[in-house]
Amino acid sequence: MLRTALRNVLAHKARLMMTALAVLLGVAFVAGTLIFSDTVGEAIKKASAKNLKGVAVSVQAVSDDNAPLTGKDGKRTTLLDDKLVDTVRALPGVQSVRRNVAGTATLAGPDGIPIGKGWQNIATNFQPDKDGYDERYPLMEGRGPAAANEIALDEATAKAAGHKVGDSVRFATDGPVLTKKLVGIVTTEDPQVTAGGSLALFDTATAQKLYLHPGQFDELVVGAAPGTDQQALTAKVREVLPKDRAEATSGTALAAEQSRMITEQNKSLSQTLLVFAGIALFVGIFIIANTFTMLISQRSREIALLRAVGASRRQVVRSVLAEAGLLGLVSSVIGLGLGAGIAVGLRAVLDANGAGFPDGPVIVSPTAVLSALGVGVVVTVLAAWLPSRKAAKIAPVEALNTVEAPPALRSLVIRNSLGTVVTGLGVAVMFYVTTLKSSDDLPVAMAGSMLTLTGVIILAPLLSRPLVSLAGVVTTRLFGIGGKLAKENALRNPRRTAATASALMIGLTLITGMTVVGNSAQQAMDKMTANGLKADYKIATSTFIGLDTKLSQKVAQIPGVEAMAPLRNSGVQTGDSSLNLVGTDLAAIGKVAQLDFTSGSLTAPGADGIAVSRTAAKEHGWQTGDTFDGTFFDKKKTKLKIVGIYADNPVIGEAIGATSLVDPHLTELKNDELLVKAADGPKEELEKQIRHALGDSPLLKVQDHADLRKENAGQIETVLYIVYGLLGMAVIIAVVGVVNTLAMSVFERTREIGMLRAIGLARSGIKQMVRLESVVISLFGAVLGIGVGVFLSWAGGNLVSQGLPTYELLLPWGRLGLFLLIALVVGVLAALWPARRAARLNVLEAIGAQ
């Protein structure tokens, strides 16, 4: 029986190749995901370890409630000073103490666009030895900064900015633009920098002046003498630190924490990719099961003979499963190799889009190999299990008398009954989802979606009859006998038609659902931007450090600016919950933001008056005229009076009051945002004047409505395109399934096709018949997929609306029509080879085929 299984694999190479391709693609996705995760994780861990090389103990400044690190001057105050450095250096086992100053510096690129990613734009101090070298930041060119007007950059940052040694570098730390001379270019293994950030180096005195105070540091890096126990040294360092203002962590613990954080960061991406890999394999199951069902049907005489000469049912099952296992193993091995290529390509694509993963070799771990091979073999064997049982039930006499028997009515009744129950349960769950109010209920929606989709798959043979018949009416009228034959062929075996269409249906269900939700969310974002904002510009900083209030006033004085309102955020504690209170110019806010009051107003609020959003008022049970005790984040209590309630506005948020109410409670007086209304609308020249008034800082974000839409809704569109790419794998596998089904259908109908040719049907008519059958099957899958996708997106969209008040279901008819067109193209392309093969059959040989 084993030899029989091997012979069958070799005897049906062309037929099994398409099935092997389905397994191969699914396994490649799984293997690629695992290899990518291992490769990137190992590269980042090695970079982190190299970055922490020589760190025995890290001493970092911390703050407590009574003594915050950041003062009103914007600079931090720490107790890590030269005196503490001398104390730590004197401890037994200490070989060296590195004194670090930490900050951020954002450089302006050649086009004025900031370089790097916000808080990953690291700035620190260059600490040379007696020879002028810093082992942490090896010099590639030039020298280290040694004066107040000098700066050094890492290689990637210098290249991105187009700077060479000797150039003037423009950058900003907290607003105003600074200019220093580039004196050196260094290399670094810091993962924050290599992952898309930037590095700026100053001499120690300059770094302290920019971020701290003279003689103070953010971190002390302690190097241990050879043979010193790290944990014991950490304990000794802790004993000499100022209580509650500094903490010591061993280098080992620091590396472990970084490794844990890296793993968590990559976990979500890996899980997402594995979900799509699972979808690809799930789609592949239909193709594999379909293929083995048809192969067994074609080999029924052979199986009957095996049964007649003594083969038991168990041996027949084992033979089919052995054939499936061998196919799965070979496909998985090839898929594993392809997966390594996918991992390399995925890493390159993400790096090209700014991921900035550290360099490192491709890691193919035993876990990835065993998982990929195991998944491929198990999925293939499971998909072949039911066909193998069907093979074992073939009666020798019955099989010798007929090649193909129609499916038993009882089995279809049971299947339809089961499908109705599962679909009904799934639909009931999705209707329940429409009543849920929290995004935490997403697992319920996912369970309901799976039940609905599974139920429709089970019911697909039943649904195929009316839908294919309806399509047949169109094909018959347009193409005559060819269209009628295509309809009859598709209806001849509804199980096979349903299994083939289901593969395409799954992919289109997911694509349609994501498209409808994504499109609706995009429109909601646009509506939020348009409805809540009257201003032409929204101005903030990329690092959220705030805008200087004096510079902000200059914006209001620019010719062409009709109104300007600052926004300053402050938190207010009210019982067990908190309220974000925005301080602004109450006389100007109505000109730059949409405030629709349902009661009260901000005309004369008084010193303690605030207005709150409708949602905030409902949550707290407030009405206009109510008062409550609020505690600001500086622990000062104030009795606040509600003078008005306005419709929810995403620009303003929960509550609004005068700047005079908020300012006394702010640690540092800065504007978080500016809303600017232009007299004649947004213009490029006005934007330049606004930037100039605010110091031309590379930290500035001056955004008009188009920029805000791109920042908000554009992120959704990017995610959609990524999803399209990933789900494209499932659609490709579905195409393979259509080709496979048609090829085997042509084989089964060899005699029939010969008879059609003999009675006068031309080769072109045969091709047309096969193509139309393919198109009918593809459109059937597309209609089911789009229909189920729209239903699931409608039901699940309620969860999205809870976090996006302006959300409402909007069907993107253009894209839905495109999906149908794609299904039509899939049908035509999938039929090319089977149609050509059918048309080239020899008439006499076909009629005589057994």
Coordinates of C-alpha atoms in Angstrom, one line a residue, residues 197-666:
G197 CA 16.1 57.7 15.1
S198 CA 19.0 60.1 15.0
L199 CA 22.0 60.9 17.2
A200 CA 23.5 64.3 18.1
L201 CA 26.6 64.6 20.3
F202 CA 27.8 67.7 22.3
D203 CA 30.6 68.2 24.7
T204 CA 29.5 67.6 28.3
A205 CA 29.2 71.3 29.4
T206 CA 27.1 72.2 26.3
A207 CA 24.8 69.1 26.9
Q208 CA 24.3 70.1 30.5
K209 CA 23.4 73.7 29.5
L210 CA 20.9 72.5 27.0
Y211 CA 19.1 69.9 29.1
L212 CA 20.2 70.1 32.8
H213 CA 22.2 72.3 35.0
P214 CA 26.0 72.6 35.3
G215 CA 27.6 69.6 37.0
Q216 CA 24.5 67.4 36.8
F217 CA 23.8 64.1 34.9
D218 CA 20.9 61.9 33.9
E219 CA 22.8 58.6 34.2
L220 CA 25.9 57.1 35.6
V221 CA 27.2 54.0 33.8
V222 CA 29.4 52.0 36.1
G223 CA 32.1 49.7 34.6
A224 CA 33.2 46.8 36.9
A225 CA 36.8 45.6 37.4
P226 CA 37.5 42.1 36.2
G227 CA 36.2 39.4 38.6
T228 CA 33.7 41.7 40.3
D229 CA 30.2 40.3 40.9
Q230 CA 27.6 42.5 39.2
Q231 CA 24.8 42.0 41.7
A232 CA 27.1 42.7 44.7
L233 CA 28.4 45.8 43.0
T234 CA 24.8 47.0 42.3
A235 CA 24.0 46.6 46.0
K236 CA 27.0 48.7 47.0
V237 CA 26.1 51.4 44.5
R238 CA 22.5 51.5 45.9
E239 CA 23.8 52.2 49.4
V240 CA 25.5 55.5 48.4
L241 CA 22.7 56.9 46.2
P242 CA 20.4 59.7 47.3
K243 CA 17.1 58.2 48.6
D244 CA 14.2 58.3 46.2
R245 CA 16.0 60.4 43.7
A246 CA 18.1 57.7 41.9
E247 CA 18.0 54.0 41.2
A248 CA 20.6 51.5 40.3
T249 CA 20.0 48.6 37.9
S250 CA 22.5 45.9 37.1
G251 CA 23.7 45.5 33.5
T252 CA 22.2 42.0 33.4
A253 CA 18.8 43.2 34.5
L254 CA 18.9 46.1 32.1
A255 CA 19.7 43.7 29.2
A256 CA 16.9 41.4 30.3
E257 CA 14.4 44.2 30.4
Q258 CA 15.4 45.5 27.0
S259 CA 15.1 42.0 25.6
R260 CA 11.6 41.7 27.1
M261 CA 10.5 45.0 25.6
I262 CA 11.9 44.1 22.2
T263 CA 10.0 40.8 22.3
E264 CA 6.8 42.6 23.2
Q265 CA 7.3 45.2 20.4
N266 CA 7.7 42.5 17.8
K267 CA 5.0 40.2 19.2
S268 CA 2.0 42.1 17.7
L269 CA 3.5 42.1 14.2
S270 CA 4.4 38.4 14.4
Q271 CA 0.9 37.5 15.6
T272 CA -0.7 39.6 12.9
L273 CA 1.4 37.8 10.2
L274 CA 0.6 34.4 11.7
V275 CA -3.2 35.2 11.5
F276 CA -2.9 35.8 7.8
A277 CA -0.8 32.7 7.4
G278 CA -3.6 30.8 9.1
I279 CA -6.1 32.3 6.7
A280 CA -3.9 31.2 3.8
L281 CA -3.7 27.6 5.2
F282 CA -7.5 27.6 5.9
V283 CA -8.1 28.5 2.3
G284 CA -5.7 25.8 1.2
I285 CA -7.6 23.1 3.1
F286 CA -10.5 23.5 0.6
I287 CA -8.2 23.0 -2.3
I288 CA -6.5 20.0 -0.8
A289 CA -9.7 18.3 0.2
N290 CA -11.2 19.1 -3.3
T291 CA -8.2 17.7 -5.0
F292 CA -8.1 14.4 -3.1
T293 CA -11.9 14.0 -3.5
M294 CA -11.6 14.3 -7.3
L295 CA -8.5 12.0 -7.4
I296 CA -10.3 9.3 -5.5
S297 CA -13.3 9.7 -7.7
Q298 CA -11.0 9.2 -10.8
R299 CA -9.3 6.2 -9.1
S300 CA -12.4 4.5 -7.9
R301 CA -11.9 1.5 -10.3
E302 CA -8.3 1.1 -9.0
I303 CA -9.4 1.3 -5.4
A304 CA -12.2 -1.2 -6.1
L305 CA -9.6 -3.6 -7.5
L306 CA -7.4 -3.2 -4.5
R307 CA -10.4 -3.9 -2.3
A308 CA -11.2 -7.0 -4.4
V309 CA -7.7 -8.5 -4.1
G310 CA -7.8 -8.1 -0.3
A311 CA -7.0 -4.6 0.7
S312 CA -8.8 -3.6 3.9
R313 CA -10.6 -0.2 4.4
R314 CA -7.9 0.8 6.9
Q315 CA -5.2 0.1 4.3
V316 CA -7.0 2.3 1.8
V317 CA -7.3 5.1 4.3
R318 CA -3.6 4.7 5.2
S319 CA -2.6 4.8 1.5
V320 CA -4.5 8.0 0.8
L321 CA -3.1 9.6 4.0
A322 CA 0.4 8.5 3.2
E323 CA 0.0 10.1 -0.2
A324 CA -1.2 13.3 1.4
G325 CA 1.6 13.2 4.0
L326 CA 4.3 12.8 1.4
L327 CA 2.8 15.7 -0.6
G328 CA 2.6 17.8 2.5
L329 CA 6.2 17.1 3.4
V330 CA 7.7 17.9 0.0
S331 CA 5.6 21.0 -0.3
S332 CA 6.6 22.1 3.3
V333 CA 10.3 21.7 2.6
I334 CA 10.0 23.9 -0.5
G335 CA 7.7 26.3 1.4
L336 CA 10.3 26.6 4.2
G337 CA 12.9 27.7 1.7
L338 CA 10.5 30.2 0.1
G339 CA 9.6 31.4 3.7
A340 CA 13.3 32.4 4.3
G341 CA 13.1 34.5 1.1
I342 CA 9.8 36.1 2.3
A343 CA 11.4 36.9 5.7
V344 CA 14.3 38.6 4.0
G345 CA 12.0 40.5 1.6
L346 CA 9.6 41.5 4.4
R347 CA 12.5 42.9 6.4
A348 CA 13.8 44.9 3.4
V349 CA 10.3 46.3 2.7
L350 CA 9.9 47.4 6.4
D351 CA 13.4 48.9 6.4
A352 CA 12.6 50.8 3.3
N353 CA 9.6 52.3 5.1
G354 CA 11.6 53.4 8.0
A355 CA 11.6 50.4 10.4
G356 CA 15.4 50.5 10.7
F357 CA 16.1 47.0 11.9
P358 CA 19.7 46.3 12.9
D359 CA 21.8 44.2 10.5
G360 CA 22.2 40.6 11.2
P361 CA 22.1 37.1 9.6
V362 CA 18.9 35.2 8.7
I363 CA 18.0 33.0 11.7
V364 CA 16.3 29.7 10.8
S365 CA 15.7 28.2 14.2
P366 CA 14.7 24.5 14.8
T367 CA 11.3 25.8 16.1
A368 CA 10.6 27.5 12.8
V369 CA 11.7 24.4 10.8
L370 CA 9.6 22.0 12.8
S371 CA 6.6 24.3 13.0
A372 CA 6.6 24.9 9.2
L373 CA 7.0 21.2 8.4
G374 CA 4.5 20.1 11.0
V375 CA 1.9 22.6 9.9
G376 CA 2.2 21.7 6.2
V377 CA 2.0 18.0 6.8
V378 CA -0.8 18.1 9.4
V379 CA -2.9 20.5 7.3
T380 CA -2.5 18.3 4.2
V381 CA -3.3 15.0 6.1
L382 CA -6.3 16.5 7.8
A383 CA -7.7 17.9 4.5
A384 CA -7.3 14.4 3.0
W385 CA -8.8 12.5 5.9
L386 CA -12.5 12.8 4.8
P387 CA -11.7 11.9 1.2
S388 CA -9.7 8.9 2.5
R389 CA -12.7 7.7 4.4
K390 CA -14.9 8.1 1.3
A391 CA -12.3 6.0 -0.6
A392 CA -12.4 3.2 2.0
K393 CA -16.2 3.0 1.6
I394 CA -16.2 2.3 -2.1
A395 CA -17.8 -1.1 -2.8
P396 CA -15.8 -3.1 -5.4
V397 CA -18.9 -4.0 -7.5
E398 CA -20.4 -0.5 -7.3
A399 CA -17.1 1.1 -8.3
L400 CA -16.6 -1.3 -11.2
N401 CA -20.1 -0.4 -12.5
T402 CA -19.9 3.3 -12.4
V403 CA -17.2 5.9 -12.3
E404 CA -19.0 8.7 -10.5
A405 CA -22.0 8.3 -8.2
P406 CA -24.0 11.3 -7.1
P407 CA -23.7 12.4 -3.4
A408 CA -26.2 10.8 -1.1
L409 CA -29.3 12.9 -0.4
R410 CA -29.0 12.2 3.3
S411 CA -25.5 13.7 3.6
L412 CA -26.6 16.9 1.9
V413 CA -29.6 17.2 4.2
I414 CA -27.4 16.8 7.2
R415 CA -24.9 19.3 5.9
N416 CA -27.6 21.8 5.1
S417 CA -29.2 21.4 8.5
L418 CA -25.8 21.8 10.2
G419 CA -25.0 24.9 8.1
T420 CA -28.3 26.5 8.9
V421 CA -27.7 26.1 12.6
V422 CA -24.2 27.4 12.5
T423 CA -25.0 30.3 10.3
G424 CA -28.1 31.2 12.4
L425 CA -25.9 31.1 15.6
G426 CA -23.3 33.3 13.9
V427 CA -25.8 35.8 12.7
A428 CA -27.5 36.0 16.2
V429 CA -24.1 36.7 17.7
M430 CA -23.4 39.5 15.2
F431 CA -26.8 41.1 15.9
Y432 CA -25.9 40.9 19.6
V433 CA -22.6 42.7 18.8
T434 CA -24.6 45.6 17.4
T435 CA -25.8 46.3 21.0
L436 CA -22.3 46.2 22.6
K437 CA -20.6 49.5 23.5
S438 CA -17.0 48.7 24.2
S439 CA -14.0 47.8 21.9
D440 CA -13.1 45.3 24.6
D441 CA -15.9 43.2 23.1
L442 CA -13.9 42.6 19.9
P443 CA -13.4 38.9 20.7
V444 CA -17.2 38.4 20.7
A445 CA -17.4 40.0 17.3
M446 CA -14.5 37.8 16.0
A447 CA -16.2 34.7 17.3
G448 CA -19.5 35.7 15.6
S449 CA -17.7 36.4 12.4
M450 CA -16.0 33.0 12.4
L451 CA -19.3 31.3 13.1
T452 CA -21.1 33.2 10.3
L453 CA -18.3 32.5 7.8
T454 CA -18.1 28.8 8.7
G455 CA -21.9 28.5 8.4
V456 CA -22.0 30.0 5.0
I457 CA -19.1 27.7 3.9
I458 CA -21.2 24.7 5.0
L459 CA -24.3 26.0 3.2
A460 CA -22.4 26.9 0.0
P461 CA -23.6 23.8 -1.9
L462 CA -27.2 24.7 -1.2
L463 CA -26.6 28.4 -2.0
S464 CA -24.8 27.5 -5.3
R465 CA -27.9 26.2 -6.9
P466 CA -30.0 29.5 -7.0
L467 CA -27.0 31.8 -7.5
V468 CA -25.3 29.7 -10.3
S469 CA -28.7 29.2 -11.9
L470 CA -29.2 33.0 -12.0
A471 CA -25.8 33.4 -13.5
G472 CA -26.6 30.7 -16.0
V473 CA -29.6 32.7 -17.3
V474 CA -27.2 35.5 -18.2
T475 CA -24.5 33.3 -19.7
T476 CA -27.1 31.4 -21.7
R477 CA -28.6 34.5 -23.2
L478 CA -25.2 36.0 -24.0
F479 CA -23.3 33.0 -25.1
G480 CA -25.9 30.4 -26.1
I481 CA -25.2 26.7 -25.7
G482 CA -21.7 27.4 -24.3
G483 CA -23.2 29.4 -21.4
K484 CA -25.9 26.8 -20.8
L485 CA -23.3 24.0 -20.7
A486 CA -21.1 26.0 -18.3
K487 CA -24.1 26.4 -15.9
E488 CA -24.9 22.7 -16.0
N489 CA -21.3 21.8 -15.4
A490 CA -21.1 24.1 -12.4
L491 CA -24.3 22.6 -11.0
R492 CA -23.4 19.0 -11.7
N493 CA -21.3 18.7 -8.5
P494 CA -22.4 21.5 -6.1
R495 CA -20.0 20.2 -3.4
R496 CA -17.0 20.7 -5.7
T497 CA -18.3 24.1 -6.9
A498 CA -18.9 25.2 -3.4
A499 CA -15.5 24.1 -2.1
T500 CA -13.8 25.9 -5.0
A501 CA -15.8 29.1 -4.6
S502 CA -15.4 29.0 -0.8
A503 CA -11.6 29.5 -1.1
L504 CA -12.2 32.7 -3.0
M505 CA -15.1 33.7 -0.7
I506 CA -12.9 33.7 2.4
G507 CA -10.4 36.1 1.0
L508 CA -13.0 38.4 -0.4
T509 CA -15.0 38.3 2.9
L510 CA -12.0 39.6 4.8
I511 CA -11.0 42.1 2.2
T512 CA -14.5 43.5 1.9
G513 CA -15.0 43.7 5.6
M514 CA -11.7 45.5 6.1
T515 CA -12.4 47.8 3.2
V516 CA -15.9 48.8 4.3
V517 CA -14.7 49.5 7.9
G518 CA -11.6 51.3 6.8
N519 CA -13.5 53.4 4.3
S520 CA -16.1 54.3 6.8
A521 CA -13.4 55.2 9.4
Q522 CA -11.6 57.3 6.9
Q523 CA -14.8 59.2 6.2
A524 CA -15.4 59.6 9.9
M525 CA -11.9 61.0 10.3
D526 CA -12.5 63.5 7.5
K527 CA -15.8 64.5 9.1
M528 CA -14.2 65.0 12.5
T529 CA -11.6 67.3 11.0
A530 CA -14.1 69.2 8.9
N531 CA -16.8 69.5 11.6
G532 CA -14.8 70.3 14.6
L533 CA -12.2 72.7 13.1
K534 CA -12.9 76.1 11.5
A535 CA -9.3 77.0 11.6
D536 CA -7.1 76.7 8.5
Y537 CA -4.1 75.6 10.4
K538 CA -3.4 73.4 13.4
I539 CA 0.1 74.0 14.9
A540 CA 2.0 71.8 17.3
T541 CA 5.4 70.2 17.8
S542 CA 6.4 66.7 16.8
T543 CA 7.8 66.0 20.3
F544 CA 4.8 67.5 22.2
I545 CA 7.1 69.8 24.1
G546 CA 4.8 72.8 23.5
L547 CA 5.2 76.2 21.9
D548 CA 6.6 79.3 23.5
T549 CA 3.7 81.6 24.5
K550 CA 5.6 84.8 23.5
L551 CA 6.3 83.4 20.0
S552 CA 2.7 82.3 19.7
Q553 CA 1.5 85.9 20.1
K554 CA 3.5 86.9 17.1
V555 CA 1.4 84.5 15.0
A556 CA -1.7 86.5 15.8
Q557 CA 0.0 89.6 14.5
I558 CA 0.9 88.2 11.0
P559 CA -0.9 90.0 8.2
G560 CA -3.5 87.6 6.8
V561 CA -4.3 85.9 10.1
E562 CA -7.9 86.5 11.1
A563 CA -7.9 84.7 14.5
M564 CA -5.6 82.6 16.6
A565 CA -6.5 80.6 19.7
P566 CA -3.9 78.8 21.9
L567 CA -4.8 75.4 23.6
R568 CA -3.2 74.5 26.9
N569 CA -4.1 71.2 28.4
S570 CA -4.5 70.5 32.2
G571 CA -5.9 67.6 34.0
V572 CA -8.6 68.0 36.7
Q573 CA -9.5 65.2 39.1
T574 CA -13.2 64.8 39.8
G575 CA -13.9 62.1 42.3
D576 CA -12.7 58.8 40.9
S577 CA -12.3 60.1 37.3
S578 CA -10.3 62.8 35.6
L579 CA -11.2 65.5 33.1
N580 CA -9.0 67.1 30.5
L581 CA -9.5 70.8 30.7
V582 CA -8.3 73.0 27.8
G583 CA -7.4 76.6 28.6
T584 CA -7.8 79.0 25.6
D585 CA -8.7 82.5 24.5
L586 CA -12.5 82.4 24.9
A587 CA -13.0 85.4 22.7
A588 CA -11.2 83.7 19.7
I589 CA -12.0 80.0 20.2
G590 CA -15.4 80.3 18.5
K591 CA -13.7 81.6 15.3
V592 CA -11.3 78.6 15.0
A593 CA -13.4 75.7 16.4
Q594 CA -17.0 74.6 16.0
L595 CA -18.7 75.0 19.4
D596 CA -22.5 74.2 19.3
F597 CA -23.9 74.8 22.7
T598 CA -27.0 72.8 23.8
S599 CA -27.3 75.0 26.9
G600 CA -25.4 77.9 28.4
S601 CA -22.5 79.7 26.7
L602 CA -18.9 81.0 27.2
T603 CA -19.9 84.6 26.9
A604 CA -19.2 85.6 30.5
P605 CA -17.9 82.5 32.3
G606 CA -16.3 84.2 35.2
A607 CA -13.0 83.2 36.8
D608 CA -14.1 79.6 37.7
G609 CA -16.4 78.9 34.8
I610 CA -15.9 76.0 32.3
A611 CA -18.0 74.5 29.5
V612 CA -18.1 70.7 29.1
S613 CA -18.9 68.3 26.2
R614 CA -22.2 66.6 26.1
T615 CA -20.6 63.2 26.7
A616 CA -18.7 64.4 29.8
A617 CA -21.8 66.0 31.2
K618 CA -23.8 62.8 30.7
E619 CA -21.1 60.7 32.3
H620 CA -20.9 62.9 35.4
G621 CA -24.5 63.8 35.6
W622 CA -23.8 67.6 35.2
Q623 CA -26.1 70.3 34.0
T624 CA -25.5 74.0 33.3
G625 CA -25.2 75.9 36.6
D626 CA -23.8 72.9 38.6
T627 CA -20.6 73.3 40.6
F628 CA -18.1 70.6 41.6
D629 CA -14.7 70.4 43.4
G630 CA -11.9 69.8 41.0
T631 CA -8.3 69.0 41.9
F632 CA -5.7 70.0 39.4
F633 CA -2.5 67.9 38.9
D634 CA -0.5 70.3 41.1
K635 CA -2.8 69.1 44.0
K636 CA -4.6 72.5 44.3
K637 CA -8.3 72.3 44.7
T638 CA -10.7 74.7 43.0
K639 CA -14.5 74.9 42.9
L640 CA -15.5 74.9 39.2
K641 CA -18.9 76.0 37.8
I642 CA -20.4 74.6 34.6
V643 CA -21.5 77.5 32.4
G644 CA -22.4 75.6 29.3
I645 CA -22.7 72.2 27.6
Y646 CA -21.6 71.8 23.9
A647 CA -21.8 69.1 21.3
D648 CA -18.8 66.8 21.3
N649 CA -15.9 68.3 19.5
P650 CA -12.7 66.3 18.9
V651 CA -10.6 69.4 18.6
I652 CA -11.6 70.8 22.0
G653 CA -12.2 67.6 23.9
E654 CA -14.0 67.2 27.3
A655 CA -13.9 70.7 28.8
I656 CA -12.9 74.3 28.0
G657 CA -12.1 77.3 30.1
A658 CA -10.0 80.5 30.1
T659 CA -6.2 80.4 30.1
S660 CA -6.3 82.4 33.3
L661 CA -8.0 79.4 35.0
V662 CA -5.5 76.8 33.7
D663 CA -2.2 78.7 33.7
P664 CA -1.5 78.8 37.5
H665 CA -1.6 75.0 37.6
L666 CA 0.9 74.4 34.7

